[in-house]
Amino acid sequence: MNKEEVISKLEEFNKFAEELFNLSFVKKLQGSGYKMSWKKGEGFKTELKGPDDEAIKAFVNDLRRFFQKGDDTLKIHKLIPIYQSDLIEEAEKKVFNQVMRELDVFNKKTTNHIINGENITNEKVLEVFMYGKFSHRTKGTKEVHDKWEEIPPMYISLKNEFVTVLHSYLIFINNIVFANKETLRKLKL
């Protein structure tokens, strides 16, 4: 890949990332969380605060271009060959590689949820909500989501966990945009 192609790819990535940062989901993140209460004779009551389903859906549909399997040009993993090239300075390679390692660790990290003996990972939460509810309802993933939804108090907690995972992915993308901007600045000198 030549210098002009690298510049084009990094600029395209940053442009779509900036659009992601400006969605209503990001603005509605402040104050996110959930409240759970129980009262004798009334049972559990749960309240989820933060982005509504419409904001989540719009965000997820844009976010998946950066992570989902397939051939999307925005996919974060498509930046790996760029950051392995001799065109990129060591400082930016280091930032990018650190983000990729942290993303991998984050995906494998378990949440505080155990369902039928399975420790639920951040990646599982992302996949179940993304492909079982918000993006498109994939067979298998949809059924897992619907089973989770049958456990109301846990579902609210898992949905909150999903919003937290989305926020973390936003931070990963932001850190890559930082590396991209530094790389672009140096490539354009």
Coordinates of N, CA, C and O in Angstrom, one line a residue:
M1 N 0.9 -1.2 0.0 CA 0.0 0.0 0.0 C 0.9 1.2 0.0 O 1.8 1.3 0.8
N2 N 0.6 2.2 -0.9 CA 1.4 3.4 -0.9 C 0.9 4.4 0.0 O -0.2 4.3 0.6
K3 N 1.7 5.5 0.1 CA 1.4 6.6 1.1 C 0.0 7.2 0.8 O -0.7 7.4 1.8
E4 N -0.4 7.4 -0.4 CA -1.7 8.0 -0.7 C -2.8 7.1 -0.3 O -3.8 7.6 0.2
E5 N -2.6 5.8 -0.5 CA -3.7 4.9 -0.1 C -3.8 4.8 1.4 O -4.9 4.7 1.9
V6 N -2.7 4.9 2.1 CA -2.8 4.9 3.5 C -3.5 6.1 4.0 O -4.4 6.0 4.9
I7 N -3.1 7.2 3.5 CA -3.8 8.5 3.9 C -5.3 8.4 3.6 O -6.1 8.7 4.5
S8 N -5.7 7.9 2.5 CA -7.1 7.8 2.1 C -7.8 6.8 3.1 O -8.9 7.2 3.6
K9 N -7.2 5.7 3.4 CA -7.9 4.7 4.3 C -8.0 5.3 5.7 O -9.1 5.2 6.4
L10 N -7.0 6.0 6.2 CA -7.1 6.6 7.6 C -8.1 7.7 7.6 O -8.8 7.9 8.6
E11 N -8.1 8.5 6.6 CA -9.1 9.6 6.6 C -10.5 9.1 6.5 O -11.4 9.7 7.2
E12 N -10.7 8.1 5.7 CA -12.1 7.5 5.6 C -12.5 6.9 7.0 O -13.6 7.2 7.4
F13 N -11.6 6.2 7.7 CA -11.9 5.7 9.0 C -12.3 6.8 9.9 O -13.3 6.7 10.6
N14 N -11.4 7.8 10.0 CA -11.7 8.9 10.9 C -13.0 9.7 10.6 O -13.7 10.1 11.5
K15 N -13.3 9.8 9.3 CA -14.6 10.5 8.9 C -15.8 9.8 9.5 O -16.7 10.4 10.1
F16 N -15.8 8.4 9.3 CA -16.9 7.7 9.8 C -16.9 7.6 11.3 O -18.0 7.5 11.9
A17 N -15.8 7.6 11.9 CA -15.7 7.6 13.4 C -16.3 8.9 13.9 O -17.0 8.8 14.9
E18 N -16.0 10.0 13.3 CA -16.5 11.3 13.8 C -18.0 11.3 13.7 O -18.7 11.8 14.6
E19 N -18.6 10.7 12.6 CA -20.0 10.6 12.5 C -20.6 9.8 13.7 O -21.6 10.1 14.2
L20 N -19.9 8.7 14.0 CA -20.3 7.9 15.2 C -20.3 8.7 16.5 O -21.2 8.6 17.3
F21 N -19.3 9.5 16.7 CA -19.1 10.3 17.9 C -20.3 11.3 18.0 O -20.5 11.8 19.1
N22 N -20.9 11.7 16.9 CA -21.9 12.7 16.9 C -23.3 12.2 17.0 O -24.3 13.0 16.9
L23 N -23.5 10.9 17.1 CA -24.9 10.3 17.2 C -25.5 10.6 18.6 O -24.8 10.8 19.6
S24 N -26.8 10.6 18.7 CA -27.5 10.9 19.9 C -27.1 10.0 21.0 O -27.2 10.3 22.2
F25 N -26.8 8.7 20.7 CA -26.4 7.7 21.7 C -25.3 8.3 22.6 O -25.4 8.1 23.8
V26 N -24.3 9.0 22.0 CA -23.2 9.5 22.8 C -23.7 10.5 23.8 O -23.3 10.5 25.0
K27 N -24.6 11.4 23.3 CA -25.1 12.5 24.2 C -25.9 11.9 25.4 O -26.0 12.4 26.5
K28 N -26.6 10.8 25.1 CA -27.5 10.2 26.1 C -26.8 9.2 27.0 O -27.4 8.7 27.9
L29 N -25.5 9.0 26.8 CA -24.8 8.2 27.7 C -24.7 8.7 29.2 O -24.6 7.9 30.1
Q30 N -24.6 10.0 29.3 CA -24.4 10.7 30.6 C -25.6 10.3 31.5 O -26.8 10.3 31.1
G31 N -25.3 9.8 32.7 CA -26.3 9.4 33.6 C -26.8 8.0 33.4 O -27.8 7.5 34.0
S32 N -26.2 7.2 32.5 CA -26.6 5.8 32.2 C -26.5 5.0 33.4 O -25.6 5.2 34.3
G33 N -27.3 4.0 33.4 CA -27.3 3.0 34.5 C -28.6 2.4 34.7 O -29.5 2.6 33.9
Y34 N -28.8 1.7 35.8 CA -30.1 1.1 36.1 C -30.3 1.1 37.6 O -29.4 1.2 38.4
K35 N -31.6 1.1 37.9 CA -32.0 1.0 39.3 C -32.9 -0.2 39.5 O -33.8 -0.4 38.6
M36 N -32.7 -0.9 40.5 CA -33.5 -2.1 40.8 C -34.0 -2.0 42.2 O -33.2 -1.7 43.1
S37 N -35.3 -2.3 42.4 CA -35.8 -2.3 43.7 C -36.8 -3.4 43.9 O -37.3 -4.0 42.9
W38 N -37.0 -3.8 45.1 CA -37.9 -4.9 45.4 C -38.7 -4.5 46.7 O -38.1 -3.9 47.6
K39 N -40.0 -4.8 46.6 CA -40.8 -4.5 47.7 C -41.8 -5.7 47.9 O -42.3 -6.2 46.9
K40 N -41.9 -6.1 49.1 CA -42.8 -7.2 49.5 C -44.2 -7.0 48.9 O -44.7 -6.0 49.0
G41 N -44.6 -8.0 48.2 CA -46.0 -8.0 47.6 C -46.0 -7.3 46.2 O -46.9 -7.5 45.5
E42 N -44.9 -6.6 45.8 CA -44.8 -6.0 44.5 C -43.7 -6.6 43.6 O -43.8 -6.5 42.4
G43 N -42.8 -7.2 44.3 CA -41.7 -7.9 43.5 C -40.7 -6.9 43.0 O -40.5 -5.8 43.6
F44 N -39.9 -7.2 42.0 CA -38.9 -6.4 41.4 C -39.4 -5.3 40.5 O -40.4 -5.5 39.8
K45 N -38.8 -4.1 40.6 CA -39.0 -3.0 39.7 C -37.6 -2.6 39.2 O -36.7 -2.5 40.0
T46 N -37.5 -2.4 37.9 CA -36.3 -2.0 37.3 C -36.5 -0.8 36.4 O -37.5 -0.6 35.9
E47 N -35.5 0.0 36.4 CA -35.5 1.2 35.6 C -34.1 1.4 34.9 O -33.1 1.4 35.6
L48 N -34.1 1.5 33.6 CA -32.9 1.6 32.9 C -32.8 3.1 32.4 O -33.8 3.7 31.9
K49 N -31.7 3.7 32.7 CA -31.4 5.1 32.3 C -30.4 5.2 31.2 O -29.5 4.3 31.2
G50 N -30.4 6.2 30.4 CA -29.4 6.3 29.3 C -30.1 6.3 28.0 O -31.2 6.6 27.8
P51 N -29.3 5.9 27.0 CA -29.8 5.9 25.6 C -31.0 5.0 25.4 O -31.1 3.9 26.0
D52 N -32.0 5.5 24.6 CA -33.2 4.7 24.3 C -32.9 3.7 23.2 O -31.8 3.8 22.6
D53 N -33.8 2.9 22.9 CA -33.6 1.8 21.9 C -33.3 2.4 20.5 O -32.5 1.9 19.8
E54 N -34.0 3.5 20.2 CA -33.8 4.2 18.9 C -32.3 4.7 18.8 O -31.7 4.4 17.7
A55 N -31.8 5.3 19.8 CA -30.4 5.8 19.8 C -29.4 4.6 19.8 O -28.4 4.7 19.1
I56 N -29.7 3.6 20.5 CA -28.9 2.4 20.5 C -28.8 1.8 19.1 O -27.8 1.4 18.6
K57 N -30.0 1.6 18.5 CA -30.0 1.0 17.2 C -29.2 1.8 16.2 O -28.5 1.2 15.4
A58 N -29.4 3.1 16.1 CA -28.7 3.9 15.2 C -27.1 3.8 15.4 O -26.4 3.6 14.5
F59 N -26.8 3.8 16.7 CA -25.3 3.7 17.0 C -24.8 2.3 16.6 O -23.7 2.2 16.0
V60 N -25.5 1.2 17.0 CA -25.1 -0.1 16.7 C -24.9 -0.3 15.2 O -24.0 -1.0 14.7
N61 N -25.9 0.2 14.4 CA -25.8 0.0 13.0 C -24.6 0.7 12.3 O -24.1 0.2 11.3
D62 N -24.1 1.8 12.9 CA -22.9 2.4 12.5 C -21.7 1.7 13.1 O -20.7 1.5 12.4
L63 N -21.7 1.3 14.3 CA -20.6 0.7 15.0 C -20.2 -0.6 14.4 O -19.0 -0.9 14.2
R64 N -21.2 -1.4 14.0 CA -20.8 -2.7 13.5 C -20.0 -2.7 12.2 O -19.2 -3.6 11.9
R65 N -20.0 -1.6 11.5 CA -19.1 -1.5 10.3 C -17.6 -1.5 10.7 O -16.8 -1.9 9.9
F66 N -17.3 -1.2 12.0 CA -15.9 -1.2 12.4 C -15.5 -2.5 13.0 O -14.3 -2.8 13.1
F67 N -16.5 -3.4 13.3 CA -16.1 -4.6 14.0 C -16.7 -5.9 13.4 O -16.1 -7.0 13.7
Q68 N -17.8 -5.9 12.7 CA -18.4 -7.1 12.3 C -17.6 -7.9 11.3 O -16.8 -7.3 10.6
K69 N -17.8 -9.2 11.3 CA -17.2 -10.0 10.3 C -17.6 -9.6 8.9 O -18.7 -9.2 8.7
G70 N -16.7 -9.7 7.9 CA -17.1 -9.3 6.6 C -16.0 -8.5 6.0 O -14.9 -8.4 6.5
D71 N -16.3 -7.8 4.9 CA -15.3 -7.1 4.1 C -15.5 -5.6 4.2 O -15.0 -4.9 3.3
D72 N -16.1 -5.0 5.2 CA -16.3 -3.6 5.2 C -14.9 -2.9 5.3 O -14.0 -3.3 6.0
T73 N -14.7 -1.9 4.5 CA -13.5 -1.2 4.4 C -13.1 -0.4 5.7 O -12.0 -0.1 6.0
L74 N -14.1 -0.2 6.6 CA -13.9 0.5 7.8 C -13.5 -0.4 9.0 O -13.1 0.1 10.1
K75 N -13.5 -1.7 8.8 CA -13.2 -2.6 9.8 C -11.8 -2.3 10.5 O -10.8 -2.2 9.8
I76 N -11.8 -2.3 11.8 CA -10.6 -1.9 12.5 C -9.5 -2.9 12.1 O -8.3 -2.5 12.0
H77 N -9.8 -4.2 12.0 CA -8.7 -5.1 11.7 C -8.1 -4.9 10.3 O -7.0 -5.4 10.1
K78 N -8.7 -4.1 9.5 CA -8.1 -3.8 8.2 C -7.0 -2.8 8.3 O -6.3 -2.5 7.4
L79 N -6.9 -2.2 9.5 CA -5.9 -1.2 9.7 C -4.6 -1.9 10.1 O -3.5 -1.2 10.1
I80 N -4.6 -3.1 10.5 CA -3.4 -3.8 11.0 C -2.3 -3.8 9.9 O -1.2 -3.4 10.3
P81 N -2.6 -4.1 8.6 CA -1.5 -4.1 7.7 C -0.9 -2.7 7.5 O 0.3 -2.5 7.3
I82 N -1.7 -1.7 7.7 CA -1.3 -0.3 7.6 C -0.3 0.0 8.7 O 0.8 0.5 8.5
Y83 N -0.7 -0.4 9.9 CA 0.1 -0.1 11.1 C 1.3 -1.1 11.2 O 2.2 -0.9 12.1
Q84 N 1.4 -2.0 10.3 CA 2.6 -2.9 10.3 C 3.6 -2.4 9.2 O 4.7 -2.9 9.1
S85 N 3.2 -1.4 8.4 CA 4.0 -1.0 7.3 C 5.1 0.0 7.7 O 5.0 0.5 8.8
D86 N 6.1 0.1 6.9 CA 7.2 1.0 7.2 C 6.8 2.5 7.1 O 7.6 3.3 7.5
L87 N 5.7 2.8 6.6 CA 5.2 4.2 6.5 C 4.8 4.7 7.9 O 4.8 6.0 8.0
I88 N 4.5 3.9 8.8 CA 4.0 4.3 10.1 C 5.2 4.3 11.1 O 6.0 3.4 11.2
E89 N 5.3 5.4 11.9 CA 6.3 5.5 12.9 C 6.0 4.7 14.1 O 4.8 4.4 14.4
E90 N 7.0 4.4 14.9 CA 6.9 3.4 16.0 C 5.9 3.9 17.1 O 5.2 3.1 17.7
A91 N 5.9 5.2 17.3 CA 5.0 5.7 18.4 C 3.5 5.4 18.0 O 2.8 5.0 18.9
E92 N 3.1 5.6 16.8 CA 1.8 5.4 16.4 C 1.5 3.9 16.3 O 0.4 3.4 16.6
K93 N 2.5 3.1 15.9 CA 2.4 1.6 15.9 C 2.1 1.1 17.3 O 1.2 0.3 17.5
K94 N 2.8 1.7 18.2 CA 2.7 1.3 19.6 C 1.3 1.6 20.2 O 0.6 0.8 20.8
V95 N 0.8 2.8 19.8 CA -0.6 3.2 20.3 C -1.6 2.2 19.7 O -2.5 1.7 20.4
F96 N -1.5 2.0 18.4 CA -2.5 1.2 17.7 C -2.4 -0.3 18.3 O -3.5 -0.9 18.6
N97 N -1.2 -0.8 18.4 CA -1.1 -2.2 18.9 C -1.6 -2.3 20.3 O -2.2 -3.3 20.7
Q98 N -1.4 -1.3 21.1 CA -1.9 -1.3 22.5 C -3.5 -1.3 22.5 O -4.1 -2.1 23.3
V99 N -4.1 -0.5 21.7 CA -5.5 -0.5 21.5 C -6.0 -1.9 21.1 O -7.0 -2.4 21.7
M100 N -5.4 -2.5 20.2 CA -5.8 -3.8 19.7 C -5.7 -4.9 20.8 O -6.6 -5.7 20.9
R101 N -4.6 -4.8 21.6 CA -4.4 -5.7 22.7 C -5.5 -5.5 23.7 O -6.1 -6.5 24.3
E102 N -5.8 -4.3 24.1 CA -6.8 -3.9 25.1 C -8.2 -4.4 24.6 O -9.0 -4.8 25.4
L103 N -8.5 -4.2 23.3 CA -9.8 -4.6 22.8 C -9.9 -6.1 22.9 O -11.0 -6.6 23.3
D104 N -8.9 -6.9 22.6 CA -8.9 -8.3 22.7 C -9.1 -8.8 24.2 O -10.0 -9.6 24.4
V105 N -8.4 -8.1 25.1 CA -8.6 -8.5 26.5 C -10.0 -8.1 27.0 O -10.7 -8.9 27.7
F106 N -10.5 -6.9 26.6 CA -11.8 -6.5 26.9 C -12.9 -7.5 26.4 O -13.8 -7.8 27.2
N107 N -12.8 -7.9 25.2 CA -13.8 -8.8 24.6 C -13.9 -10.1 25.4 O -15.0 -10.7 25.6
K108 N -12.7 -10.6 25.9 CA -12.7 -11.9 26.6 C -13.0 -11.7 28.1 O -13.3 -12.8 28.8
K109 N -13.1 -10.5 28.6 CA -13.3 -10.3 30.0 C -14.8 -10.7 30.3 O -15.7 -10.4 29.6
T110 N -15.0 -11.4 31.5 CA -16.3 -11.8 31.8 C -17.0 -10.6 32.6 O -16.4 -9.9 33.3
T111 N -18.3 -10.6 32.4 CA -19.1 -9.7 33.2 C -19.4 -10.3 34.5 O -18.9 -11.4 34.8
N112 N -20.3 -9.7 35.3 CA -20.8 -10.3 36.5 C -22.0 -11.2 36.4 O -22.7 -11.5 37.3
H113 N -22.2 -11.6 35.1 CA -23.4 -12.4 34.8 C -23.0 -13.8 34.5 O -22.1 -14.0 33.7
I114 N -23.7 -14.8 35.1 CA -23.5 -16.2 34.8 C -24.9 -16.7 34.5 O -25.8 -16.6 35.4
I115 N -25.0 -17.3 33.3 CA -26.3 -17.9 32.9 C -26.1 -19.3 32.6 O -25.3 -19.7 31.7
N116 N -26.9 -20.2 33.3 CA -26.7 -21.6 33.1 C -25.3 -22.1 33.2 O -24.8 -22.9 32.4
G117 N -24.5 -21.5 34.1 CA -23.2 -21.9 34.3 C -22.2 -21.2 33.4 O -21.0 -21.4 33.5
E118 N -22.6 -20.5 32.4 CA -21.7 -19.8 31.5 C -21.4 -18.4 32.0 O -22.3 -17.6 32.2
N119 N -20.1 -18.1 32.1 CA -19.7 -16.7 32.4 C -19.8 -15.9 31.2 O -19.2 -16.2 30.2
I120 N -20.7 -14.9 31.2 CA -21.0 -14.1 30.0 C -19.8 -13.0 29.8 O -19.6 -12.3 30.7
T121 N -19.2 -13.1 28.7 CA -18.2 -12.1 28.3 C -18.7 -10.9 27.7 O -19.9 -10.8 27.3
N122 N -17.9 -9.8 27.7 CA -18.3 -8.6 27.0 C -18.6 -8.8 25.5 O -19.6 -8.3 25.0
E123 N -17.8 -9.7 24.9 CA -18.1 -10.0 23.5 C -19.4 -10.7 23.3 O -20.2 -10.4 22.4
K124 N -19.8 -11.6 24.2 CA -21.1 -12.3 24.1 C -22.2 -11.3 24.3 O -23.2 -11.4 23.6
V125 N -22.1 -10.4 25.3 CA -23.1 -9.4 25.5 C -23.3 -8.5 24.2 O -24.4 -8.3 23.7
L126 N -22.2 -8.1 23.6 CA -22.3 -7.3 22.4 C -23.0 -8.1 21.3 O -23.9 -7.6 20.6
E127 N -22.5 -9.3 21.1 CA -23.1 -10.1 20.0 C -24.6 -10.4 20.2 O -25.4 -10.3 19.2
V128 N -25.0 -10.8 21.4 CA -26.4 -11.1 21.7 C -27.3 -9.9 21.5 O -28.4 -10.0 20.9
F129 N -26.9 -8.8 22.0 CA -27.8 -7.6 21.8 C -27.7 -7.0 20.4 O -28.7 -6.6 19.8
M130 N -26.5 -7.0 19.8 CA -26.3 -6.5 18.5 C -27.1 -7.3 17.4 O -27.8 -6.8 16.6
Y131 N -26.8 -8.7 17.5 CA -27.4 -9.5 16.4 C -28.6 -10.3 16.9 O -29.2 -11.1 16.1
G132 N -29.0 -10.1 18.1 CA -30.2 -10.7 18.6 C -31.4 -9.7 18.8 O -32.5 -10.1 19.0
K133 N -31.1 -8.4 18.8 CA -32.1 -7.4 19.0 C -32.0 -6.2 18.1 O -32.9 -5.8 17.4
F134 N -30.8 -5.5 18.1 CA -30.7 -4.2 17.5 C -30.3 -4.1 16.1 O -30.8 -3.2 15.3
S135 N -29.4 -4.9 15.6 CA -28.9 -4.8 14.2 C -29.8 -5.6 13.3 O -30.5 -5.1 12.4
H136 N -29.6 -6.9 13.4 CA -30.5 -7.8 12.7 C -30.6 -9.0 13.6 O -29.7 -9.3 14.3
R137 N -31.7 -9.7 13.5 CA -31.9 -10.8 14.4 C -31.5 -12.1 13.8 O -32.2 -12.7 13.0
T138 N -30.3 -12.5 14.1 CA -29.7 -13.7 13.5 C -30.2 -14.9 14.3 O -30.2 -14.9 15.5
K139 N -30.5 -16.0 13.5 CA -31.0 -17.2 14.1 C -29.9 -17.7 15.1 O -28.7 -17.7 14.8
G140 N -30.3 -18.1 16.3 CA -29.4 -18.6 17.3 C -29.2 -17.5 18.3 O -29.5 -17.6 19.5
T141 N -28.7 -16.3 17.8 CA -28.4 -15.2 18.7 C -29.8 -14.6 19.1 O -29.9 -14.2 20.3
K142 N -30.7 -14.5 18.2 CA -32.1 -14.0 18.6 C -32.7 -14.8 19.7 O -33.2 -14.3 20.7
E143 N -32.5 -16.2 19.6 CA -33.1 -17.0 20.7 C -32.4 -16.8 22.0 O -33.1 -16.8 23.1
V144 N -31.1 -16.6 22.0 CA -30.4 -16.3 23.2 C -30.9 -15.0 23.8 O -31.2 -14.9 25.0
H145 N -31.0 -14.0 23.0 CA -31.5 -12.7 23.5 C -32.9 -12.9 24.1 O -33.2 -12.3 25.2
D146 N -33.8 -13.6 23.4 CA -35.1 -13.7 23.9 C -35.2 -14.5 25.2 O -36.0 -14.2 26.0
K147 N -34.3 -15.4 25.4 CA -34.2 -16.2 26.6 C -33.8 -15.2 27.8 O -34.3 -15.3 28.9
W148 N -32.8 -14.4 27.5 CA -32.3 -13.4 28.5 C -33.4 -12.5 28.8 O -33.6 -12.1 30.0
E149 N -34.2 -12.1 27.8 CA -35.3 -11.1 28.1 C -36.4 -11.7 29.0 O -37.1 -11.0 29.6
E150 N -36.5 -13.0 29.1 CA -37.4 -13.7 30.0 C -37.0 -13.6 31.5 O -37.8 -14.0 32.3
I151 N -35.9 -13.1 31.8 CA -35.4 -12.9 33.1 C -35.3 -11.4 33.4 O -34.2 -10.8 33.3
P152 N -36.4 -10.7 33.7 CA -36.4 -9.2 33.7 C -35.3 -8.6 34.5 O -34.7 -7.7 34.0
P153 N -35.1 -8.9 35.8 CA -34.1 -8.1 36.5 C -32.7 -8.3 35.9 O -31.9 -7.4 35.7
M154 N -32.4 -9.5 35.5 CA -31.1 -9.8 34.9 C -31.0 -9.1 33.5 O -29.9 -8.6 33.1
Y155 N -32.1 -9.1 32.7 CA -32.1 -8.5 31.4 C -31.7 -7.1 31.5 O -30.9 -6.6 30.7
I156 N -32.3 -6.4 32.4 CA -32.0 -4.9 32.6 C -30.6 -4.7 32.9 O -29.9 -3.8 32.3
S157 N -30.0 -5.5 33.7 CA -28.6 -5.5 34.0 C -27.7 -5.8 32.8 O -26.7 -5.1 32.6
L158 N -28.1 -6.8 32.1 CA -27.4 -7.2 30.8 C -27.5 -6.1 29.8 O -26.5 -5.8 29.1
K159 N -28.6 -5.4 29.7 CA -28.8 -4.4 28.7 C -27.9 -3.2 29.1 O -27.3 -2.5 28.3
N160 N -27.9 -2.9 30.4 CA -27.0 -1.8 30.9 C -25.5 -2.2 30.6 O -24.7 -1.4 30.2
E161 N -25.2 -3.5 30.7 CA -23.8 -4.0 30.4 C -23.6 -3.7 28.9 O -22.5 -3.3 28.5
F162 N -24.5 -4.0 28.1 CA -24.4 -3.7 26.7 C -24.1 -2.3 26.4 O -23.2 -2.0 25.6
V163 N -24.8 -1.4 27.0 CA -24.5 0.0 26.8 C -23.1 0.4 27.2 O -22.4 1.1 26.6
T164 N -22.7 -0.2 28.3 CA -21.3 0.0 28.8 C -20.3 -0.6 27.8 O -19.3 0.1 27.6
V165 N -20.6 -1.7 27.2 CA -19.7 -2.3 26.2 C -19.6 -1.4 25.0 O -18.5 -1.1 24.5
L166 N -20.7 -0.8 24.6 CA -20.8 0.1 23.4 C -19.9 1.3 23.7 O -19.2 1.8 22.9
H167 N -20.0 1.8 24.9 CA -19.3 3.0 25.4 C -17.8 2.7 25.3 O -16.9 3.5 24.8
S168 N -17.4 1.5 25.7 CA -16.0 1.0 25.7 C -15.5 1.0 24.3 O -14.4 1.4 23.9
Y169 N -16.3 0.4 23.4 CA -15.9 0.3 22.0 C -15.7 1.7 21.4 O -14.9 2.0 20.5
L170 N -16.6 2.7 21.8 CA -16.4 4.1 21.4 C -15.0 4.6 21.8 O -14.4 5.3 21.0
I171 N -14.6 4.3 23.0 CA -13.3 4.7 23.5 C -12.2 4.0 22.7 O -11.2 4.7 22.3
F172 N -12.3 2.8 22.3 CA -11.3 2.1 21.5 C -11.2 2.8 20.1 O -10.1 3.1 19.7
I173 N -12.3 3.1 19.5 CA -12.3 3.8 18.2 C -11.7 5.2 18.4 O -10.9 5.6 17.5
N174 N -12.0 5.9 19.4 CA -11.5 7.2 19.7 C -9.9 7.1 19.8 O -9.2 8.0 19.2
N175 N -9.4 6.1 20.4 CA -8.0 5.9 20.6 C -7.3 5.6 19.2 O -6.2 6.1 18.9
I176 N -8.0 4.9 18.4 CA -7.5 4.6 17.0 C -7.5 5.9 16.2 O -6.6 6.2 15.5
V177 N -8.6 6.7 16.3 CA -8.6 7.9 15.6 C -7.4 8.8 16.0 O -6.8 9.5 15.2
F178 N -7.1 8.8 17.3 CA -5.9 9.6 17.8 C -4.7 9.1 17.1 O -3.9 10.0 16.6
A179 N -4.4 7.8 17.0 CA -3.3 7.3 16.3 C -3.3 7.6 14.8 O -2.3 8.0 14.2
N180 N -4.5 7.6 14.2 CA -4.7 7.9 12.8 C -4.3 9.4 12.6 O -3.6 9.7 11.6
K181 N -4.8 10.2 13.4 CA -4.5 11.7 13.3 C -3.0 12.0 13.3 O -2.5 12.8 12.6
E182 N -2.4 11.4 14.3 CA -0.9 11.6 14.4 C -0.2 11.0 13.2 O 0.7 11.7 12.7
T183 N -0.6 9.9 12.7 CA 0.0 9.3 11.5 C -0.3 10.2 10.3 O 0.7 10.4 9.6
L184 N -1.5 10.6 10.2 CA -1.8 11.5 9.0 C -1.0 12.8 9.1 O -0.5 13.2 8.1
R185 N -0.9 13.4 10.3 CA -0.1 14.6 10.4 C 1.4 14.4 9.9 O 1.9 15.2 9.2
K186 N 1.9 13.2 10.3 CA 3.3 13.0 10.0 C 3.5 12.6 8.5 O 4.5 12.9 7.8
L187 N 2.5 11.9 7.9 CA 2.5 11.5 6.5 C 2.4 12.7 5.6 O 2.9 12.7 4.5
K188 N 1.7 13.7 6.1 CA 1.5 14.9 5.2 C 2.5 16.0 5.3 O 2.4 17.0 4.7
L189 N 3.6 15.7 6.1 CA 4.7 16.7 6.3 C 5.4 16.8 5.0 O 5.7 15.9 4.2

